[in-house]
Amino acid sequence: MKRALITGITGQDGAYLAEFLANKGYQLFGTYRRSSTPNFWRLQALDILQKVTLIPSDLTDMSSLLEAVTISDPHEIYNLAAQSYVGASFYQPMLTAEVDGTGTLRFLEIIRHLKKNIKLYQASTSELYGDSINRDGRQDEETKFLPNSPYAAAKLYGYHIVKIYREAYGIFASNGILFNHESPLRGLEFVTRKITNAVGKIKSGFEKKLKLGNLESARDWGYAPEYVEAMWLILQQSKADDYVISTNETHSVQEFVEEAFAAAGMDWEKYVEVDELLKRPKDVVHLRGDNSKAKEILNWQPKVKFKKLVRISTVPTLAE
Ligand code: NAP
Ligand code: F7E
């Protein structure tokens, strides 16, 4: 039986990946951060908690990571744990660097020292591109990286250190350069869930307004359960490599707002206000991926596109 260790199993992707790998027959181990209040609601929502051996661990604490790898003795490590909120990285840049940058190095060092054939998936991100686009207005594996936030800079370190260890030591380590992916399990601070949650609350009379920052910002938004399959496919290849995972479409925050309010039969302009304080010191304004490589080599492509994604994210909030 194959064994997988998932860091960040309590997050959106961790929970969906755990569900996906359990269905593939994996023995599952997951790291979580000990806290005074248990945080397993996503694993409970997917009815997966009982199938996972949980190991308390923090990406800043080398000994707890070594303990997690020793206990799980994994064939595959999916390093999903991160300070994943771009906005917060401007307030906690050093923590973000420690977790998202050096945290990746810690796993590579563990694999190097243990000399085991452990495959590593690194959760890289379209935020690496910043304002950089190809001539056709898209971003692929060859597009240069121009990070725009402490989060992106830390993840860029993670991206490069994975490549360096792959080339220098022959470790099977791959970066998935994933564009934004959303779901009803997305954290409430991210813009799609912030919008859909507000739509549900406004519709049922609990809230009156929704304050947002930059409405012009455009993202390539996909559906998280499809993206975790891509993570798995990346580790099933004969050779470690880096892949863009995206829908190849781009839509603005305002378009998301329009669709989500329309799904609830409401006119967004009556409820949405722009709050300058919610704008970031530096934002990424246009993301649109090119997933040709993933399509060709992984045989992966997304089925859920923008309008369906907005409905999947919004409808549960109306039923709550
Ligand atoms: P998420 O929901 O925010 O989950 C992040 C996970 O990391 C949580 O389990 C969190 O634990 C854990 N974590 C945070 N700091 C940690 C630390 N110091 N030590 C150990 N664990 C820590 O993020 P996600 O959306 O699932 O994303 C998964 C990964 O993909 C992240 O690395 C993210 O940066 C990257 N990514 C995400 C997207 C996207 O659109 N979702 C796109 C590209 C890349 P708690 O539950 O205790 O907070
Ligand atoms: O912002 C704008 C905001 O926070 C999207 C993470 O998973 O994807 C995610 O990062 C856009 C930005 O996601 C609000 O300025 C406007 O332009 O939902 P977000 P993100 O920053 O794109 C990447 C790929 C990751 O790797 C990250 O881990 O929406 N925006 N008004 C707002 N954003 C938020 N959060 N809140 C607002 O009120």
PDB file of N, CA and C in Angstrom, residues 125-133 139 143-149 152 218-219 282-288:
ATOM      1  N   THR A 125       2.965  28.431  -7.171  1.00  0.00           N
ATOM      2  CA  THR A 125       1.816  29.309  -7.389  1.00  0.00           C
ATOM      3  C   THR A 125       1.980  30.284  -8.551  1.00  0.00           C
ATOM      4  N   SER A 126       0.869  30.639  -9.152  1.00  0.00           N
ATOM      5  CA  SER A 126       0.858  31.644 -10.226  1.00  0.00           C
ATOM      6  C   SER A 126       1.259  33.030  -9.710  1.00  0.00           C
ATOM      7  N   GLU A 127       1.258  33.217  -8.379  1.00  0.00           N
ATOM      8  CA  GLU A 127       1.702  34.511  -7.828  1.00  0.00           C
ATOM      9  C   GLU A 127       3.167  34.788  -8.174  1.00  0.00           C
ATOM     10  N   LEU A 128       3.941  33.749  -8.527  1.00  0.00           N
ATOM     11  CA  LEU A 128       5.344  33.950  -8.910  1.00  0.00           C
ATOM     12  C   LEU A 128       5.456  34.905 -10.092  1.00  0.00           C
ATOM     13  N   TYR A 129       4.433  34.919 -10.959  1.00  0.00           N
ATOM     14  CA  TYR A 129       4.522  35.722 -12.186  1.00  0.00           C
ATOM     15  C   TYR A 129       4.397  37.217 -11.921  1.00  0.00           C
ATOM     16  N   GLY A 130       3.648  37.593 -10.900  1.00  0.00           N
ATOM     17  CA  GLY A 130       3.448  39.026 -10.660  1.00  0.00           C
ATOM     18  C   GLY A 130       2.866  39.701 -11.893  1.00  0.00           C
ATOM     19  N   ASP A 131       3.578  40.695 -12.422  1.00  0.00           N
ATOM     20  CA  ASP A 131       3.080  41.420 -13.610  1.00  0.00           C
ATOM     21  C   ASP A 131       3.601  40.847 -14.923  1.00  0.00           C
ATOM     22  N   SER A 132       4.226  39.679 -14.874  1.00  0.00           N
ATOM     23  CA  SER A 132       4.879  39.144 -16.063  1.00  0.00           C
ATOM     24  C   SER A 132       3.906  38.320 -16.917  1.00  0.00           C
ATOM     25  N   ILE A 133       3.830  38.638 -18.199  1.00  0.00           N
ATOM     26  CA  ILE A 133       2.986  37.844 -19.117  1.00  0.00           C
ATOM     27  C   ILE A 133       3.719  37.601 -20.434  1.00  0.00           C
ATOM     28  N   GLN A 139       0.442  33.042 -19.038  1.00  0.00           N
ATOM     29  CA  GLN A 139       1.640  32.633 -18.308  1.00  0.00           C
ATOM     30  C   GLN A 139       1.806  31.119 -18.410  1.00  0.00           C
ATOM     31  N   THR A 143       7.435  31.507 -18.837  1.00  0.00           N
ATOM     32  CA  THR A 143       7.262  32.936 -18.532  1.00  0.00           C
ATOM     33  C   THR A 143       8.140  33.309 -17.337  1.00  0.00           C
ATOM     34  N   LYS A 144       8.773  34.479 -17.426  1.00  0.00           N
ATOM     35  CA  LYS A 144       9.675  34.831 -16.313  1.00  0.00           C
ATOM     36  C   LYS A 144       8.861  35.204 -15.066  1.00  0.00           C
ATOM     37  N   PHE A 145       9.488  35.014 -13.919  1.00  0.00           N
ATOM     38  CA  PHE A 145       8.826  35.309 -12.652  1.00  0.00           C
ATOM     39  C   PHE A 145       9.210  36.719 -12.176  1.00  0.00           C
ATOM     40  N   LEU A 146       8.203  37.467 -11.739  1.00  0.00           N
ATOM     41  CA  LEU A 146       8.431  38.830 -11.222  1.00  0.00           C
ATOM     42  C   LEU A 146       7.574  39.014  -9.978  1.00  0.00           C
ATOM     43  N   PRO A 147       7.902  38.364  -8.870  1.00  0.00           N
ATOM     44  CA  PRO A 147       7.000  38.364  -7.701  1.00  0.00           C
ATOM     45  C   PRO A 147       6.655  39.762  -7.198  1.00  0.00           C
ATOM     46  N   ASN A 148       5.402  39.900  -6.734  1.00  0.00           N
ATOM     47  CA  ASN A 148       4.878  41.196  -6.318  1.00  0.00           C
ATOM     48  C   ASN A 148       4.568  41.280  -4.826  1.00  0.00           C
ATOM     49  N   SER A 149       4.854  40.220  -4.059  1.00  0.00           N
ATOM     50  CA  SER A 149       4.486  40.225  -2.635  1.00  0.00           C
ATOM     51  C   SER A 149       5.504  39.392  -1.861  1.00  0.00           C
ATOM     52  N   ALA A 152       4.854  35.794  -2.626  1.00  0.00           N
ATOM     53  CA  ALA A 152       5.374  35.306  -3.899  1.00  0.00           C
ATOM     54  C   ALA A 152       6.897  35.149  -3.844  1.00  0.00           C
ATOM     55  N   ALA A 218      -7.779  40.547 -12.108  1.00  0.00           N
ATOM     56  CA  ALA A 218      -8.296  39.395 -12.865  1.00  0.00           C
ATOM     57  C   ALA A 218      -7.534  38.122 -12.507  1.00  0.00           C
ATOM     58  N   ARG A 219      -8.275  37.046 -12.362  1.00  0.00           N
ATOM     59  CA  ARG A 219      -7.683  35.762 -11.981  1.00  0.00           C
ATOM     60  C   ARG A 219      -8.152  34.642 -12.902  1.00  0.00           C
ATOM     61  N   LYS A 282       0.722  46.260  -3.139  1.00  0.00           N
ATOM     62  CA  LYS A 282       1.124  45.900  -4.504  1.00  0.00           C
ATOM     63  C   LYS A 282       0.313  44.662  -4.842  1.00  0.00           C
ATOM     64  N   ASP A 283      -0.400  44.689  -5.954  1.00  0.00           N
ATOM     65  CA  ASP A 283      -1.287  43.572  -6.291  1.00  0.00           C
ATOM     66  C   ASP A 283      -0.857  42.957  -7.622  1.00  0.00           C
ATOM     67  N   VAL A 284      -1.302  41.744  -7.852  1.00  0.00           N
ATOM     68  CA  VAL A 284      -1.127  41.097  -9.161  1.00  0.00           C
ATOM     69  C   VAL A 284      -2.442  41.334  -9.900  1.00  0.00           C
ATOM     70  N   VAL A 285      -2.380  41.952 -11.071  1.00  0.00           N
ATOM     71  CA  VAL A 285      -3.636  42.399 -11.674  1.00  0.00           C
ATOM     72  C   VAL A 285      -4.173  41.500 -12.786  1.00  0.00           C
ATOM     73  N   HIS A 286      -3.306  40.688 -13.400  1.00  0.00           N
ATOM     74  CA  HIS A 286      -3.804  39.879 -14.528  1.00  0.00           C
ATOM     75  C   HIS A 286      -3.147  38.502 -14.540  1.00  0.00           C
ATOM     76  N   LEU A 287      -3.931  37.480 -14.266  1.00  0.00           N
ATOM     77  CA  LEU A 287      -3.404  36.113 -14.355  1.00  0.00           C
ATOM     78  C   LEU A 287      -4.245  35.303 -15.335  1.00  0.00           C
ATOM     79  N   ARG A 288      -3.575  34.687 -16.267  1.00  0.00           N
ATOM     80  CA  ARG A 288      -4.239  33.776 -17.209  1.00  0.00           C
ATOM     81  C   ARG A 288      -3.226  32.723 -17.626  1.00  0.00           C
TER      82      ARG A 288
END
